[in-house]
């Protein structure tokens, strides 16, 4: 990656940051580089915390980059850089003061340079620590957007609780930016009240309010004309827990939130306003009971959402209003057969009602769904565990508008999954998974002469085998074999007859030889992948319409969980096209000092 794309201030501070990490580094650094052919993605994060007898230093650096680089084509880069540092001097054990810097830069050569944005701030910061932590900073900032550079001053204040376990916990934040033509602010406030009576009997109340005002230039030649977007969020949440007789635990969760998004802008050289209000209400009742090896849980939930949009000009288009209500019953029972075996059963039923006040909108509908999910886990021997699970999902959608009743349908999905795991420490690991699924998509009125729909069926079988075997304490092999078989076609639900129309088959293979020594592991070997697509013609004859063959080699290494690297190069041959090569890989570095 070309270093010239970074601004000068970013290069200087990044170098100082690196030197500081080499001399007395602390905390976390993480870097991940991913490649797919001519596309590269880089994500990097580094955090530095240093606490000396006289100084407190905090620094964070984040980078997110997407690079397109192909021979013969110009290199296009989209990059985000964010750097924040504070160098605070200890006036006394409770009070710190010193300079601070914060910079952000977005450069977008992949989509449009109009998205480029920079913001840099420099000022003084202070921190007072006692029962509450009070921090503030103020200074000058420079911002550039759409080629318009603006300068001004800023101030910020933050009040946090040092002890999150106390009864009252505040978190108050406010930031204000002022330039000759614009004023922006953000306030984010949370108040939490915790009341613990006795064990498992408590009440937690949480109040939250956040508002953001952003003012943007519209015309570079007329700085007096701006757009203003104000977003406000309000939320009240309460969680109450109580123990009834017979050790039945009752848990009640209630949450109400509302959001207002208001935009003041110019339309045909005159001001206009568009606003959208959203409301959400969540009500949940939970009962749990444990009796010996049996655990039972019951839950009833009500969710209600409502969105309303408005504008002060008739020619402004706004999204459709809607009301949404869902009632859900969840039950779960688990039984411990012995110290290593268990049985679990989940059941859920849900009813949704979606309503749009506009009589011209035909999306009004009701949806009813059922889910049944049994699970069995058995330890067959000290080295073998077997898990068997199934799921039945039934979903019925009914449109309330007569003109759309032809789209009413049932969606029935049945699945069965088996997983067998064999683990002999330091010698052999074998994982075997089989999964079978059928999806029946059936219309309610497909026999009607006025409805042109056809019910469908989708089926799939998935098989996966993973084997890791070590000949010695250092050398071993890894085998990865998987296959997926799918088909679909028309369905006559009443007679339960399927007329298949297409099939898809995919087989993946990976053979690796590995060497490990202590925390270091390296592996490599060939990889293969084949896919076939078949379709039945009007003469009921099957034909191969498309295939994709992949052959390649892969390799990688790992050191602890701190460094991981993998790279794959494949030759791809498919029907009707020339052979091409595909390469992908990633490098991940993560360490804590």
XYZ file of C-alpha atoms in Angstrom:
593
model
C 0.000 0.000 0.000
C 1.415 3.345 -1.042
C 2.363 5.497 1.945
C 1.722 8.694 -0.041
C -2.040 8.295 0.415
C -1.638 9.076 4.119
C -1.665 12.697 5.254
C 1.526 14.120 6.739
C 0.111 14.459 10.256
C -0.978 10.814 10.180
C 2.463 9.592 9.106
C 4.259 11.602 11.802
C 1.995 10.543 14.644
C 1.939 6.934 13.450
C 5.750 6.847 13.608
C 5.761 8.321 17.104
C 3.074 5.864 18.076
C 5.151 2.932 16.788
C 8.252 4.116 18.692
C 6.223 4.425 21.865
C 4.936 0.882 21.445
C 8.434 -0.472 20.921
C 9.772 1.225 24.031
C 6.972 0.655 26.532
C 4.001 -0.884 24.717
C 0.825 -1.994 26.464
C -2.560 -3.420 25.629
C -3.703 -4.548 22.192
C -2.728 -4.473 18.530
C -4.667 -6.323 15.827
C -4.072 -6.363 12.063
C -5.997 -8.362 9.441
C -5.173 -8.328 5.723
C -7.460 -10.175 3.298
C -6.970 -10.683 -0.438
C -9.361 -11.894 -3.141
C -7.720 -11.689 -6.576
C -7.197 -7.958 -7.224
C -9.058 -6.775 -4.133
C -7.312 -6.219 -0.803
C -8.884 -5.401 2.559
C -6.887 -4.172 5.548
C -8.248 -3.644 9.047
C -5.914 -2.515 11.795
C -6.459 -1.492 15.390
C -3.968 -0.489 18.044
C -4.522 0.766 21.552
C -1.875 2.094 23.906
C -2.365 2.652 27.644
C 0.583 3.899 29.688
C 0.440 4.918 33.318
C 3.716 6.271 34.712
C 4.263 8.052 38.049
C 3.887 11.434 36.314
C 2.027 10.824 33.032
C -1.129 9.124 31.788
C -1.072 8.369 28.054
C -4.018 7.074 26.038
C -3.825 6.424 22.283
C -6.000 4.609 19.762
C -5.406 4.065 16.056
C -7.812 2.447 13.565
C -7.435 1.829 9.852
C -9.864 0.331 7.348
C -8.702 0.112 3.737
C -10.101 -1.399 0.539
C -7.692 -1.520 -2.395
C -8.293 -2.518 -6.022
C -4.984 -3.135 -7.819
C -4.830 -4.860 -11.208
C -2.038 -4.652 -13.774
C -3.025 -2.199 -16.489
C -5.744 -0.535 -14.363
C -5.310 2.458 -12.051
C -5.140 1.606 -8.374
C -8.310 2.641 -6.515
C -8.275 2.950 -2.738
C -10.951 3.611 -0.178
C -9.401 4.252 3.219
C -10.440 5.386 6.681
C -7.932 6.438 9.344
C -8.746 7.492 12.884
C -6.197 8.464 15.521
C -6.832 9.759 19.028
C -4.191 10.573 21.638
C -4.096 12.178 25.075
C -0.921 13.028 27.008
C -2.000 13.927 30.516
C 0.249 15.186 33.337
C -0.626 14.169 36.899
C -1.139 17.312 38.947
C -2.105 15.060 41.863
C -3.429 11.476 42.177
C -6.943 12.655 41.234
C -6.404 15.354 38.622
C -4.757 15.091 35.162
C -4.303 17.740 32.462
C -2.528 17.869 29.109
C -2.770 18.171 25.318
C -4.988 15.978 23.158
C -5.275 15.269 19.458
C -7.893 13.560 17.325
C -7.834 13.046 13.570
C -10.091 11.315 11.074
C -9.692 10.993 7.312
C -11.841 9.280 4.678
C -10.455 8.962 1.151
C -12.680 7.291 -1.456
C -11.187 6.683 -4.917
C -13.445 3.672 -5.616
C -16.814 5.434 -5.689
C -16.509 9.221 -5.673
C -14.010 11.757 -4.399
C -17.006 13.789 -3.173
C -17.123 11.354 -0.248
C -13.675 12.497 0.942
C -13.772 13.909 4.451
C -11.192 15.035 7.000
C -11.533 16.252 10.564
C -8.650 17.084 12.896
C -8.838 18.468 16.437
C -6.183 19.713 18.800
C -6.724 21.092 22.276
C -6.367 20.550 26.023
C -7.909 17.744 28.068
C -8.539 17.353 31.767
C -9.528 14.370 33.896
C -10.770 14.319 37.485
C -11.184 10.912 39.137
C -13.047 10.337 42.340
C -16.363 8.586 42.913
C -17.285 9.971 39.520
C -14.938 10.471 36.586
C -15.200 13.915 34.976
C -13.281 14.570 31.768
C -13.381 17.483 29.391
C -11.510 18.896 26.448
C -11.659 22.006 24.307
C -9.706 23.398 21.401
C -9.686 24.117 17.689
C -10.713 21.875 14.817
C -10.489 21.826 11.031
C -12.974 20.039 8.761
C -13.075 19.477 5.013
C -16.062 18.036 3.130
C -17.026 18.305 -0.555
C -13.987 20.486 -1.088
C -15.130 23.039 1.510
C -12.724 23.680 4.364
C -14.116 25.002 7.626
C -12.445 25.839 10.940
C -13.849 26.516 14.371
C -13.720 25.575 18.034
C -15.074 22.640 20.008
C -15.750 21.598 23.589
C -16.712 18.273 25.139
C -17.640 17.043 28.605
C -18.054 13.493 29.936
C -19.229 12.301 33.357
C -18.922 8.588 34.189
C -19.171 6.454 37.292
C -16.002 4.716 38.427
C -18.022 1.988 40.182
C -20.538 0.288 37.885
C -21.899 -1.862 40.751
C -23.300 0.999 42.791
C -27.008 1.795 42.990
C -26.902 4.914 40.791
C -24.711 4.900 37.674
C -24.671 7.962 35.402
C -23.028 8.247 31.985
C -23.355 11.765 30.543
C -21.657 12.981 27.357
C -21.904 16.265 25.474
C -19.956 17.706 22.550
C -20.410 21.032 20.781
C -18.762 22.274 17.561
C -18.996 25.873 16.301
C -17.778 27.418 13.058
C -18.653 30.814 11.527
C -21.511 29.260 9.505
C -22.503 26.058 11.349
C -23.222 24.614 14.796
C -23.227 20.872 15.584
C -23.721 18.979 18.815
C -24.160 15.495 20.253
C -25.521 14.622 23.677
C -25.643 11.017 24.885
C -26.922 10.406 28.418
C -27.719 7.258 30.391
C -28.963 6.938 33.973
C -29.082 3.504 35.575
C -30.706 2.674 38.914
C -29.979 -0.747 40.423
C -31.971 -2.011 43.397
C -30.921 -5.390 44.812
C -33.196 -6.609 47.620
C -31.937 -10.126 48.217
C -30.386 -12.772 46.002
C -32.271 -13.119 42.667
C -34.715 -10.344 43.627
C -33.793 -7.039 42.021
C -34.972 -4.188 39.831
C -32.852 -2.367 37.240
C -34.130 0.842 35.653
C -32.311 2.365 32.679
C -33.030 5.792 31.128
C -31.327 6.841 27.895
C -31.484 9.953 25.734
C -29.338 10.779 22.711
C -29.610 13.636 20.252
C -27.355 14.526 17.339
C -27.483 17.677 15.218
C -25.455 17.849 12.022
C -25.360 20.845 9.695
C -23.946 20.416 6.180
C -22.986 22.782 3.376
C -25.096 22.348 0.238
C -23.541 24.718 -2.274
C -19.776 25.453 -2.186
C -20.452 28.877 -3.697
C -23.058 29.791 -1.047
C -21.884 28.919 2.472
C -24.980 30.484 4.020
C -27.169 27.632 2.702
C -27.007 24.459 4.793
C -28.975 21.283 5.494
C -29.682 20.307 9.096
C -30.374 16.750 10.253
C -31.442 16.215 13.868
C -31.836 12.701 15.255
C -33.231 12.072 18.747
C -33.536 8.736 20.553
C -35.335 8.181 23.866
C -35.522 4.896 25.759
C -36.860 3.657 29.092
C -36.060 0.100 30.105
C -36.820 -1.818 33.295
C -35.852 -5.338 34.363
C -37.443 -6.912 37.441
C -36.705 -10.310 39.000
C -38.639 -12.057 41.784
C -38.715 -15.524 43.380
C -42.175 -17.049 43.926
C -42.888 -19.994 46.238
C -41.696 -23.413 45.042
C -38.557 -21.663 43.712
C -40.257 -20.346 40.591
C -38.332 -17.396 39.229
C -40.226 -14.560 37.564
C -38.455 -12.135 35.234
C -40.138 -9.100 33.673
C -38.558 -6.976 30.946
C -40.212 -3.866 29.551
C -38.740 -1.376 27.105
C -40.140 1.669 25.330
C -38.136 3.686 22.830
C -38.835 6.355 20.261
C -36.724 7.914 17.517
C -37.254 11.155 15.632
C -35.294 11.913 12.464
C -35.814 15.446 11.134
C -34.215 16.921 8.012
C -34.342 20.595 7.060
C -33.230 21.076 3.452
C -33.781 23.185 0.337
C -36.209 22.269 -2.422
C -36.586 24.577 -5.454
C -34.700 27.361 -3.659
C -37.015 27.279 -0.645
C -36.709 25.500 2.692
C -38.533 22.218 3.360
C -38.801 19.748 6.245
C -39.145 15.974 6.307
C -39.633 14.040 9.552
C -39.962 10.393 10.543
C -41.044 9.154 13.988
C -40.528 5.564 15.130
C -41.910 3.940 18.279
C -41.028 0.545 19.738
C -42.576 -1.224 22.727
C -41.289 -4.534 24.118
C -42.981 -6.487 26.917
C -41.612 -9.827 28.142
C -42.702 -12.195 30.929
C -40.495 -15.171 31.846
C -41.028 -18.005 34.329
C -38.308 -20.571 35.090
C -38.352 -23.601 37.371
C -35.698 -26.175 38.230
C -36.722 -29.446 39.834
C -33.937 -31.972 40.154
C -32.700 -32.828 36.649
C -35.595 -31.015 34.956
C -35.379 -27.366 33.855
C -38.477 -25.624 32.493
C -38.750 -22.131 30.990
C -41.827 -20.306 29.711
C -41.854 -16.921 27.993
C -44.498 -14.588 26.612
C -43.420 -11.578 24.546
C -45.302 -8.689 22.965
C -43.582 -6.375 20.476
C -45.174 -3.329 18.879
C -43.589 -0.992 16.334
C -44.978 2.053 14.586
C -43.460 4.353 11.962
C -44.925 7.686 10.840
C -43.540 10.058 8.210
C -44.517 13.607 7.338
C -43.383 16.556 5.211
C -44.423 20.196 4.923
C -44.510 20.074 1.104
C -46.865 17.908 -0.966
C -44.239 17.144 -3.609
C -41.910 15.495 -1.061
C -42.165 11.707 -1.113
C -41.994 9.973 2.266
C -41.913 6.259 3.219
C -45.225 4.543 3.944
C -46.457 4.479 7.531
C -46.986 1.128 9.203
C -47.936 -0.582 12.448
C -46.387 -3.849 13.519
C -47.475 -6.112 16.395
C -46.103 -9.534 17.280
C -47.060 -11.905 20.108
C -44.752 -14.832 20.838
C -44.875 -17.780 23.226
C -41.603 -19.617 23.870
C -41.282 -22.757 25.971
C -38.256 -24.873 26.708
C -37.753 -28.042 28.763
C -34.403 -29.748 29.318
C -33.736 -32.966 31.210
C -30.338 -34.219 32.350
C -30.296 -37.980 31.793
C -26.958 -38.378 33.581
C -23.722 -36.464 34.063
C -22.946 -36.436 30.320
C -26.288 -36.912 28.488
C -29.201 -34.505 28.083
C -32.490 -34.022 26.253
C -33.897 -30.631 25.199
C -37.198 -29.588 23.616
C -38.072 -26.074 22.381
C -41.470 -24.895 21.156
C -42.419 -21.482 19.812
C -45.607 -20.019 18.363
C -45.786 -16.462 17.009
C -48.532 -14.279 15.536
C -47.656 -11.112 13.606
C -50.003 -8.402 12.382
C -48.709 -5.817 9.891
C -50.939 -2.848 9.072
C -50.464 0.166 6.788
C -52.965 3.030 7.323
C -52.843 3.945 3.623
C -55.815 2.304 1.851
C -53.782 2.139 -1.378
C -51.090 0.023 0.271
C -51.724 -3.717 -0.074
C -48.974 -4.951 2.288
C -51.377 -5.524 5.201
C -50.926 -9.116 6.333
C -51.043 -11.632 9.164
C -48.320 -14.215 9.760
C -48.549 -17.292 11.964
C -45.479 -19.434 12.650
C -44.614 -22.528 14.701
C -41.181 -23.893 15.595
C -40.489 -27.271 17.264
C -36.854 -28.126 17.995
C -35.851 -31.355 19.867
C -32.187 -32.031 20.715
C -30.473 -35.116 22.119
C -26.861 -35.231 23.296
C -25.227 -38.550 24.269
C -21.692 -39.512 25.263
C -21.285 -42.980 23.760
C -17.800 -43.509 25.196
C -15.062 -41.450 26.853
C -13.970 -40.370 23.349
C -17.234 -40.206 21.360
C -20.150 -37.773 21.603
C -23.257 -37.879 19.416
C -25.692 -34.978 18.942
C -29.006 -35.450 17.159
C -31.381 -32.552 16.504
C -34.412 -31.823 14.382
C -36.545 -28.812 13.580
C -40.011 -28.250 12.210
C -40.808 -24.718 11.027
C -44.340 -23.866 9.839
C -45.169 -20.407 8.558
C -48.488 -19.194 7.152
C -48.768 -15.785 5.468
C -52.164 -14.243 4.689
C -52.567 -10.939 2.819
C -55.642 -9.028 3.983
C -56.140 -7.252 0.645
C -58.314 -9.334 -1.702
C -56.134 -8.469 -4.688
C -53.139 -10.212 -3.113
C -54.867 -13.250 -1.628
C -53.450 -15.359 -4.455
C -50.021 -14.992 -2.797
C -51.165 -16.479 0.524
C -49.015 -19.501 1.269
C -47.672 -22.025 3.747
C -43.916 -22.506 4.106
C -43.119 -25.829 5.786
C -39.463 -26.634 6.552
C -38.368 -29.940 8.096
C -34.734 -30.620 8.950
C -32.723 -33.356 10.700
C -29.080 -33.029 11.740
C -26.634 -35.587 13.169
C -23.179 -34.777 14.480
C -20.678 -37.383 15.707
C -17.395 -36.330 17.264
C -14.480 -38.618 18.127
C -11.572 -37.088 20.059
C -8.480 -38.991 21.227
C -6.159 -36.416 22.819
C -2.946 -35.697 20.895
C -3.712 -38.395 18.323
C -7.043 -38.333 16.424
C -10.022 -36.046 15.931
C -12.924 -37.031 13.675
C -16.001 -34.924 13.120
C -18.905 -36.252 11.042
C -21.980 -34.176 10.191
C -25.057 -35.080 8.152
C -27.959 -32.728 7.556
C -31.203 -33.331 5.654
C -33.707 -30.557 4.886
C -36.983 -30.264 2.948
C -38.833 -27.026 2.230
C -42.428 -27.195 0.982
C -43.690 -23.852 -0.356
C -47.451 -24.272 -0.920
C -49.909 -21.599 -2.135
C -53.404 -21.583 -0.646
C -55.299 -21.017 -3.896
C -53.091 -22.490 -6.612
C -56.076 -24.502 -7.961
C -58.030 -21.331 -8.676
C -58.421 -20.345 -12.323
C -57.712 -16.706 -11.429
C -54.355 -17.359 -9.746
C -51.168 -18.125 -11.666
C -48.853 -19.629 -9.033
C -47.119 -22.952 -8.563
C -46.126 -24.570 -5.301
C -42.488 -25.607 -5.039
C -40.320 -28.018 -3.112
C -36.639 -27.561 -2.191
C -34.574 -30.402 -0.742
C -30.940 -30.653 0.347
C -28.559 -33.207 1.807
C -25.275 -32.057 3.353
C -22.426 -34.377 4.413
C -19.214 -33.173 6.054
C -16.235 -35.224 7.261
C -13.212 -33.728 9.044
C -10.253 -35.863 10.190
C -7.097 -34.729 11.995
C -4.539 -37.444 12.714
C -1.053 -37.006 14.178
C 1.526 -39.707 13.437
C 3.892 -38.229 16.010
C 3.796 -35.290 18.381
C 4.883 -33.059 15.461
C 3.645 -34.476 12.148
C 0.040 -35.041 11.117
C -2.532 -34.943 8.315
C -5.884 -33.211 7.953
C -8.654 -34.336 5.602
C -11.725 -32.206 4.771
C -14.429 -33.833 2.660
C -17.887 -32.351 2.127
C -20.755 -32.764 -0.285
C -24.010 -30.923 -0.890
C -26.852 -32.309 -2.980
C -29.852 -30.118 -3.799
C -32.917 -30.340 -6.013
C -36.131 -28.405 -6.528
C -39.276 -28.617 -8.588
C -43.035 -28.239 -8.752
C -45.176 -29.707 -5.973
C -48.701 -31.059 -5.737
C -49.227 -30.841 -1.979
C -52.598 -32.596 -1.839
C -51.287 -35.662 -3.684
C -47.766 -35.114 -2.316
C -46.162 -35.506 -5.743
C -42.934 -33.763 -6.751
C -41.860 -32.995 -10.300
C -38.139 -32.225 -10.108
C -36.816 -29.633 -12.557
C -33.200 -28.989 -11.473
C -30.383 -30.545 -9.438
C -27.140 -29.186 -8.031
C -24.181 -31.184 -6.726
C -21.073 -29.807 -5.027
C -18.083 -31.757 -3.672
C -15.155 -30.169 -1.782
C -11.894 -31.890 -0.850
C -8.863 -30.686 1.095
C -5.775 -32.754 1.970
C -3.237 -31.108 4.256
C -0.030 -32.209 5.888
C 0.923 -30.289 9.019
C 3.838 -29.793 11.361
C 3.603 -28.326 14.828
C 6.223 -27.462 17.391
C 5.074 -25.909 20.634
C 2.769 -23.012 19.805
C 3.814 -22.953 16.126
C 1.875 -24.836 13.423
C 2.319 -24.901 9.655
C 0.233 -26.797 7.081
C -0.258 -27.100 3.339
C -1.660 -29.290 0.589
C -3.971 -29.584 -2.436
C -7.622 -28.504 -2.560
C -10.349 -29.536 -5.012
C -13.900 -28.401 -5.631
C -16.450 -29.530 -8.244
C -19.973 -28.305 -8.959
C -22.526 -29.633 -11.440
C -25.857 -28.058 -12.432
C -28.485 -30.253 -14.117
C -31.826 -29.254 -15.578
C -34.733 -31.252 -17.001
C -35.985 -30.221 -20.419
C -39.441 -30.268 -21.941
C -38.782 -33.827 -23.170
C -38.178 -34.952 -19.550
C -34.489 -35.572 -20.348
C -31.793 -34.392 -17.924
C -28.817 -32.418 -19.217
C -25.715 -30.852 -17.686
C -26.088 -27.095 -18.211
C -23.126 -25.821 -16.211
C -20.083 -27.071 -14.312
C -17.259 -25.489 -12.297
C -13.992 -27.301 -11.487
C -11.426 -25.883 -9.092
C -7.943 -27.242 -8.410
C -5.385 -25.531 -6.269
C -3.017 -25.495 -3.365
C -3.337 -23.920 0.053
C -0.968 -23.274 2.913
C -0.715 -21.391 6.154
C 0.784 -21.124 9.593
C -0.288 -20.128 13.077
C 1.568 -19.005 16.192
C -0.491 -19.218 19.376
C -3.599 -17.178 18.617
C -1.516 -14.129 17.883
C -0.444 -14.695 14.279
C -2.431 -16.502 11.576
C -1.720 -16.692 7.854
C -3.427 -18.585 5.028
C -3.113 -18.394 1.254
C -4.894 -20.321 -1.523
C -4.229 -20.368 -5.274
C -6.766 -22.103 -7.524
C -7.203 -22.783 -11.229
C -10.878 -22.535 -12.247
C -12.363 -24.185 -15.288
C -16.056 -23.820 -16.076
C -18.334 -24.478 -18.987
C -18.115 -21.992 -21.837
C -15.203 -19.994 -20.410
C -11.425 -19.991 -20.433
C -9.440 -21.206 -17.460
C -8.764 -18.474 -14.901
C -6.878 -18.307 -11.615
C -8.231 -17.241 -8.268
C -6.169 -16.304 -5.244
C -7.235 -15.380 -1.749
C -5.719 -15.280 1.681
C -5.453 -13.426 4.935
C -2.893 -12.372 7.516
C -4.018 -11.709 11.061
C -1.834 -10.375 13.875
C -3.139 -9.887 17.368
C -1.124 -9.463 20.533
C -1.441 -7.983 23.973
C 1.482 -6.685 25.994
